[in-house]
Amino acid sequence: MGLSEDPALQHILFGLFLSMYLVTFLGNLLIILAVSSDSHIHTPMYFFLSNLSLADIGFISTMVPKMIVNLLNHSRVISYGGCLTQMSVFIIFGCMDDLLLTMMAYDRFVAICHHLHYSVIMNPCLCGFILLLSLLISLLESQLQNFRVLNFFYFKDIEISNFFCDPSQLLNLTSSETFSSTIVKCFVFAIFGFIPISWIFFLLLQNYFLYSENPILKWEVQTFSTCESHLAVVCVFYGTGLEMYLGSAVSHSPRTGAVVSVMYTPMLKPFIYSLQNKDLKNSLGRLCSRLY
């Protein structure tokens, strides 16, 4: 159903979403190129950050390009297969974001609380295993939700109260509030919501208490500043995500879910991570100097 039916707003929305997409794509691409080209920051933290940027590019690419095409063609139609594909890819990259943010919090915990053993604990094999496990869990979650949607055979002339095939909207169409569907929703919320949020805040609080109480760690200002950036990203990601999905559960307005869903954007992450990160800013500067 898009964001607005007003023809006068279509060109404004087109410019807004095109610029947002380009800034997001280029910002996250710069982080990936900076990390991959600079051997000084080939550490677990930046390994996860580069993969998080890659997931963000995929995440926003599932929604915005299709919306831009729709705005140009003045069409809001999407095929059944296209809708399922968009939903699946959205879930995969959304879950990847969720799991990578969780593991980045653990990485910061090890860097501050177990500094002397950091390179031993966060070894390349463990980092690769964590990335692979995150991908497999995301694929499993995507296929689980796909299986639920495929049991619903009457997708024809359906209106989705968003500008993309929002999983929460599709799943509301496919299932009534039975006991089994409620259990599935609670399970998914626990795995990808409550547990990661609790784990992240517990680890970050541990970092804060250790940093504030132990004067020996005062020189670890740069390491602790990455925790602050990570906390800001976590608050943006989970805050807007919870508002989007919990809001859609209590409100059936076709505009509410769409407006909330555009509030969270991966466009913010490159700015948040680079503002207080001297190593990343230096790497970006060296990358730009090589390019020009």
Short mmCIF file of C-alpha atoms in Angstrom, two decimals:
data_model
loop_
_atom_site.label_atom_id
_atom_site.label_comp_id
_atom_site.label_asym_id
_atom_site.label_seq_id
_atom_site.Cartn_x
_atom_site.Cartn_y
_atom_site.Cartn_z
CA MET A 1 0.00 0.00 0.00
CA GLY A 2 3.05 2.29 0.13
CA LEU A 3 3.46 5.35 2.27
CA SER A 4 1.08 7.76 0.58
CA GLU A 5 -1.61 7.79 -2.09
CA ASP A 6 -1.07 11.48 -2.81
CA PRO A 7 0.37 11.81 -6.38
CA ALA A 8 2.10 15.06 -5.43
CA LEU A 9 4.22 13.23 -2.83
CA GLN A 10 5.45 10.49 -5.16
CA HIS A 11 8.39 12.51 -6.53
CA ILE A 12 9.37 13.62 -3.03
CA LEU A 13 9.28 10.03 -1.77
CA PHE A 14 11.28 8.91 -4.81
CA GLY A 15 14.04 11.44 -4.10
CA LEU A 16 14.02 10.71 -0.38
CA PHE A 17 14.31 6.94 -0.70
CA LEU A 18 16.81 7.07 -3.56
CA SER A 19 19.13 9.38 -1.61
CA MET A 20 18.70 7.29 1.55
CA TYR A 21 19.55 4.12 -0.35
CA LEU A 22 22.63 5.61 -2.02
CA VAL A 23 23.98 7.03 1.25
CA THR A 24 23.39 3.69 3.01
CA PHE A 25 24.93 1.63 0.23
CA LEU A 26 28.01 3.83 -0.17
CA GLY A 27 28.51 4.31 3.59
CA ASN A 28 28.48 0.59 4.33
CA LEU A 29 30.52 -0.17 1.21
CA LEU A 30 33.20 2.26 2.38
CA ILE A 31 33.40 0.44 5.72
CA ILE A 32 33.79 -2.92 3.96
CA LEU A 33 36.52 -1.56 1.66
CA ALA A 34 38.32 0.21 4.53
CA VAL A 35 38.38 -2.91 6.70
CA SER A 36 39.42 -5.26 3.89
CA SER A 37 42.18 -2.97 2.58
CA ASP A 38 43.80 -1.97 5.89
CA SER A 39 45.80 -4.67 7.65
CA HIS A 40 45.98 -2.54 10.82
CA ILE A 41 42.32 -3.25 11.60
CA HIS A 42 42.17 -6.91 10.66
CA THR A 43 40.73 -7.77 14.07
CA PRO A 44 37.59 -9.69 15.13
CA MET A 45 35.69 -6.48 15.87
CA TYR A 46 36.18 -5.09 12.37
CA PHE A 47 35.59 -8.52 10.84
CA PHE A 48 32.12 -8.52 12.41
CA LEU A 49 31.61 -4.85 11.54
CA SER A 50 32.36 -5.43 7.85
CA ASN A 51 29.95 -8.36 7.76
CA LEU A 52 27.36 -6.25 9.58
CA SER A 53 27.76 -3.59 6.87
CA LEU A 54 27.32 -6.28 4.21
CA ALA A 55 24.14 -7.48 5.94
CA ASP A 56 22.87 -3.89 6.10
CA ILE A 57 23.39 -3.46 2.36
CA GLY A 58 21.41 -6.63 1.73
CA PHE A 59 18.79 -5.62 4.28
CA ILE A 60 17.94 -2.28 2.72
CA SER A 61 18.31 -3.66 -0.83
CA THR A 62 15.37 -5.99 -0.23
CA MET A 63 12.99 -3.05 0.28
CA VAL A 64 14.05 0.28 -1.20
CA PRO A 65 14.88 -0.60 -4.86
CA LYS A 66 11.48 -2.25 -5.33
CA MET A 67 9.77 0.76 -3.78
CA ILE A 68 11.69 3.13 -6.05
CA VAL A 69 10.59 1.13 -9.11
CA ASN A 70 7.01 1.17 -7.85
CA LEU A 71 7.14 4.95 -7.46
CA LEU A 72 8.42 5.33 -11.02
CA ASN A 73 5.86 2.91 -12.49
CA HIS A 74 2.99 4.11 -10.29
CA SER A 75 2.39 0.47 -9.40
CA ARG A 76 2.21 -1.35 -6.07
CA VAL A 77 1.76 -4.88 -7.37
CA ILE A 78 4.18 -7.67 -6.48
CA SER A 79 3.98 -11.30 -7.52
CA TYR A 80 3.43 -14.15 -5.07
CA GLY A 81 6.94 -15.51 -5.66
CA GLY A 82 8.46 -12.04 -5.49
CA CYS A 83 6.72 -11.35 -2.20
CA LEU A 84 7.95 -14.61 -0.65
CA THR A 85 11.49 -13.92 -1.90
CA GLN A 86 11.47 -10.41 -0.48
CA MET A 87 10.17 -11.65 2.85
CA SER A 88 12.77 -14.43 3.01
CA VAL A 89 15.74 -12.18 2.22
CA PHE A 90 14.44 -9.54 4.64
CA ILE A 91 14.33 -12.12 7.45
CA ILE A 92 17.79 -13.49 6.60
CA PHE A 93 19.53 -10.14 6.73
CA GLY A 94 17.45 -8.93 9.68
CA CYS A 95 18.43 -11.99 11.71
CA MET A 96 22.06 -11.61 10.60
CA ASP A 97 22.01 -8.05 11.93
CA ASP A 98 20.53 -9.29 15.19
CA LEU A 99 23.05 -12.07 15.71
CA LEU A 100 26.09 -10.06 14.61
CA LEU A 101 25.22 -7.23 17.00
CA THR A 102 25.02 -9.82 19.77
CA MET A 103 28.42 -11.28 18.95
CA MET A 104 29.99 -7.83 18.63
CA ALA A 105 28.89 -7.16 22.21
CA TYR A 106 30.63 -10.38 23.27
CA ASP A 107 33.74 -9.32 21.35
CA ARG A 108 33.84 -5.99 23.26
CA PHE A 109 33.30 -7.89 26.54
CA VAL A 110 36.33 -10.10 25.86
CA ALA A 111 38.43 -7.12 24.72
CA ILE A 112 37.85 -5.26 28.01
CA CYS A 113 37.31 -7.95 30.63
CA HIS A 114 39.77 -10.52 29.24
CA HIS A 115 42.18 -8.24 27.45
CA LEU A 116 45.29 -10.42 27.84
CA HIS A 117 43.53 -13.45 26.36
CA TYR A 118 41.61 -11.56 23.66
CA SER A 119 43.58 -12.89 20.67
CA VAL A 120 43.37 -16.45 22.01
CA ILE A 121 39.63 -16.40 22.72
CA MET A 122 38.56 -14.46 19.61
CA ASN A 123 40.66 -16.47 17.19
CA PRO A 124 39.94 -16.56 13.42
CA CYS A 125 38.39 -20.03 13.60
CA LEU A 126 35.87 -18.95 16.24
CA CYS A 127 35.00 -15.79 14.29
CA GLY A 128 34.43 -17.77 11.11
CA PHE A 129 32.35 -20.34 12.98
CA ILE A 130 30.21 -17.59 14.57
CA LEU A 131 29.58 -16.00 11.17
CA LEU A 132 28.65 -19.34 9.61
CA LEU A 133 26.39 -20.23 12.54
CA SER A 134 24.66 -16.84 12.29
CA LEU A 135 24.00 -17.42 8.60
CA LEU A 136 22.62 -20.92 9.20
CA ILE A 137 20.33 -19.73 12.00
CA SER A 138 19.09 -16.89 9.79
CA LEU A 139 18.39 -19.28 6.91
CA LEU A 140 16.56 -21.63 9.28
CA GLU A 141 14.38 -18.81 10.63
CA SER A 142 13.64 -17.63 7.08
CA GLN A 143 12.56 -21.09 5.96
CA LEU A 144 10.46 -21.56 9.09
CA GLN A 145 8.50 -18.38 8.37
CA ASN A 146 8.28 -19.30 4.68
CA PHE A 147 6.77 -22.65 5.61
CA ARG A 148 4.10 -20.90 7.69
CA VAL A 149 3.21 -18.58 4.80
CA LEU A 150 3.17 -21.38 2.21
CA ASN A 151 0.39 -23.10 4.16
CA PHE A 152 -1.86 -20.20 3.19
CA PHE A 153 -3.12 -20.70 -0.37
CA TYR A 154 -5.31 -17.66 -0.92
CA PHE A 155 -2.82 -14.87 -1.66
CA LYS A 156 -4.72 -12.98 -4.34
CA ASP A 157 -5.57 -9.28 -4.35
CA ILE A 158 -4.15 -9.00 -0.84
CA GLU A 159 -3.28 -5.56 0.52
CA ILE A 160 -0.17 -5.34 2.71
CA SER A 161 -0.11 -2.34 5.03
CA ASN A 162 3.49 -1.46 4.25
CA PHE A 163 5.77 -0.56 1.34
CA PHE A 164 7.30 -4.05 1.23
CA CYS A 165 6.30 -7.62 2.07
CA ASP A 166 6.59 -7.18 5.80
CA PRO A 167 6.80 -10.62 7.50
CA SER A 168 4.62 -9.47 10.40
CA GLN A 169 1.86 -8.40 7.99
CA LEU A 170 2.01 -11.65 6.01
CA LEU A 171 2.01 -13.84 9.10
CA ASN A 172 -1.01 -11.95 10.46
CA LEU A 173 -2.83 -12.86 7.24
CA THR A 174 -1.91 -16.52 7.42
CA SER A 175 -2.72 -17.42 10.99
CA SER A 176 -5.34 -16.70 13.56
CA GLU A 177 -4.45 -16.19 17.20
CA THR A 178 -4.37 -19.87 18.09
CA PHE A 179 -2.34 -21.30 20.92
CA SER A 180 0.27 -22.78 18.54
CA SER A 181 0.74 -19.51 16.62
CA THR A 182 1.13 -17.62 19.89
CA ILE A 183 3.77 -20.11 21.04
CA VAL A 184 5.69 -19.68 17.76
CA LYS A 185 5.58 -15.88 18.06
CA CYS A 186 6.80 -15.99 21.66
CA PHE A 187 9.59 -18.40 20.71
CA VAL A 188 10.78 -16.20 17.83
CA PHE A 189 10.63 -13.09 20.04
CA ALA A 190 12.65 -14.85 22.73
CA ILE A 191 15.34 -16.12 20.34
CA PHE A 192 15.76 -12.95 18.28
CA GLY A 193 14.52 -10.33 20.74
CA PHE A 194 14.59 -10.86 24.48
CA ILE A 195 17.67 -13.10 24.73
CA PRO A 196 19.94 -10.99 22.46
CA ILE A 197 18.86 -7.73 24.09
CA SER A 198 19.40 -9.11 27.59
CA TRP A 199 22.76 -10.62 26.63
CA ILE A 200 23.99 -7.42 24.96
CA PHE A 201 23.05 -5.15 27.85
CA PHE A 202 24.49 -7.58 30.40
CA LEU A 203 27.85 -7.67 28.59
CA LEU A 204 27.95 -3.91 28.06
CA LEU A 205 27.11 -3.30 31.74
CA GLN A 206 29.92 -5.65 32.73
CA ASN A 207 32.27 -3.62 30.54
CA TYR A 208 31.09 -0.37 32.09
CA PHE A 209 31.47 -1.53 35.69
CA LEU A 210 34.92 -2.98 35.10
CA TYR A 211 36.07 0.12 33.22
CA SER A 212 34.75 2.55 35.86
CA GLU A 213 36.05 0.64 38.89
CA ASN A 214 39.48 -0.43 37.66
CA PRO A 215 41.92 2.48 37.12
CA ILE A 216 44.34 0.15 35.34
CA LEU A 217 41.95 0.09 32.40
CA LYS A 218 41.77 3.87 32.00
CA TRP A 219 44.11 3.70 29.03
CA GLU A 220 41.55 1.55 27.21
CA VAL A 221 39.59 4.65 26.14
CA GLN A 222 39.52 3.63 22.48
CA THR A 223 38.25 0.14 23.28
CA PHE A 224 35.54 1.45 25.58
CA SER A 225 34.46 4.10 23.03
CA THR A 226 33.55 1.28 20.64
CA CYS A 227 31.16 -0.01 23.31
CA GLU A 228 29.39 3.35 23.35
CA SER A 229 29.01 3.28 19.58
CA HIS A 230 27.76 -0.28 19.73
CA LEU A 231 25.23 0.58 22.43
CA ALA A 232 23.87 3.44 20.29
CA VAL A 233 23.44 1.10 17.30
CA VAL A 234 21.76 -1.54 19.48
CA CYS A 235 19.28 1.01 20.85
CA VAL A 236 18.41 2.22 17.33
CA PHE A 237 18.09 -1.32 15.93
CA TYR A 238 16.03 -2.89 18.70
CA GLY A 239 14.12 0.25 19.64
CA THR A 240 12.70 0.86 16.18
CA GLY A 241 12.34 -2.87 15.51
CA LEU A 242 10.27 -3.44 18.63
CA GLU A 243 8.19 -0.36 17.93
CA MET A 244 7.52 -1.59 14.42
CA TYR A 245 6.46 -5.13 15.27
CA LEU A 246 4.79 -4.54 18.60
CA GLY A 247 3.02 -1.54 17.10
CA SER A 248 1.69 -3.61 14.22
CA ALA A 249 0.28 -6.10 16.70
CA VAL A 250 -1.90 -3.50 18.42
CA SER A 251 -2.65 -1.20 15.48
CA HIS A 252 -4.14 -2.15 12.14
CA SER A 253 -3.65 1.23 10.50
CA PRO A 254 -2.19 0.75 7.00
CA ARG A 255 0.14 3.74 7.53
CA THR A 256 1.44 3.06 11.07
CA GLY A 257 3.59 0.04 10.21
CA ALA A 258 4.97 1.71 7.09
CA VAL A 259 5.98 4.93 8.82
CA VAL A 260 7.67 3.09 11.72
CA SER A 261 9.49 0.70 9.38
CA VAL A 262 11.33 3.54 7.62
CA MET A 263 12.50 5.04 10.91
CA TYR A 264 15.13 2.35 11.32
CA THR A 265 17.66 2.42 8.52
CA PRO A 266 21.16 0.96 8.18
CA MET A 267 22.14 4.44 6.97
CA LEU A 268 22.82 5.44 10.58
CA LYS A 269 25.31 2.69 11.38
CA PRO A 270 28.33 3.90 9.37
CA PHE A 271 28.01 7.35 10.92
CA ILE A 272 27.62 6.03 14.48
CA TYR A 273 30.54 3.61 14.26
CA SER A 274 32.90 6.08 12.56
CA LEU A 275 32.23 9.13 14.76
CA GLN A 276 34.09 7.84 17.84
CA ASN A 277 36.33 5.27 16.20
CA LYS A 278 39.75 6.73 15.44
CA ASP A 279 41.05 3.55 13.78
CA LEU A 280 38.11 3.37 11.40
CA LYS A 281 38.32 7.09 10.58
CA ASN A 282 42.03 6.73 9.83
CA SER A 283 41.37 3.71 7.62
CA LEU A 284 38.63 5.57 5.76
CA GLY A 285 41.01 8.50 5.29
CA ARG A 286 43.74 6.24 3.88
CA LEU A 287 41.19 4.55 1.60
CA CYS A 288 39.93 7.89 0.27
CA SER A 289 43.50 9.12 -0.31
CA ARG A 290 44.28 5.97 -2.32
CA LEU A 291 41.09 6.36 -4.36
CA TYR A 292 41.85 9.97 -5.22
#
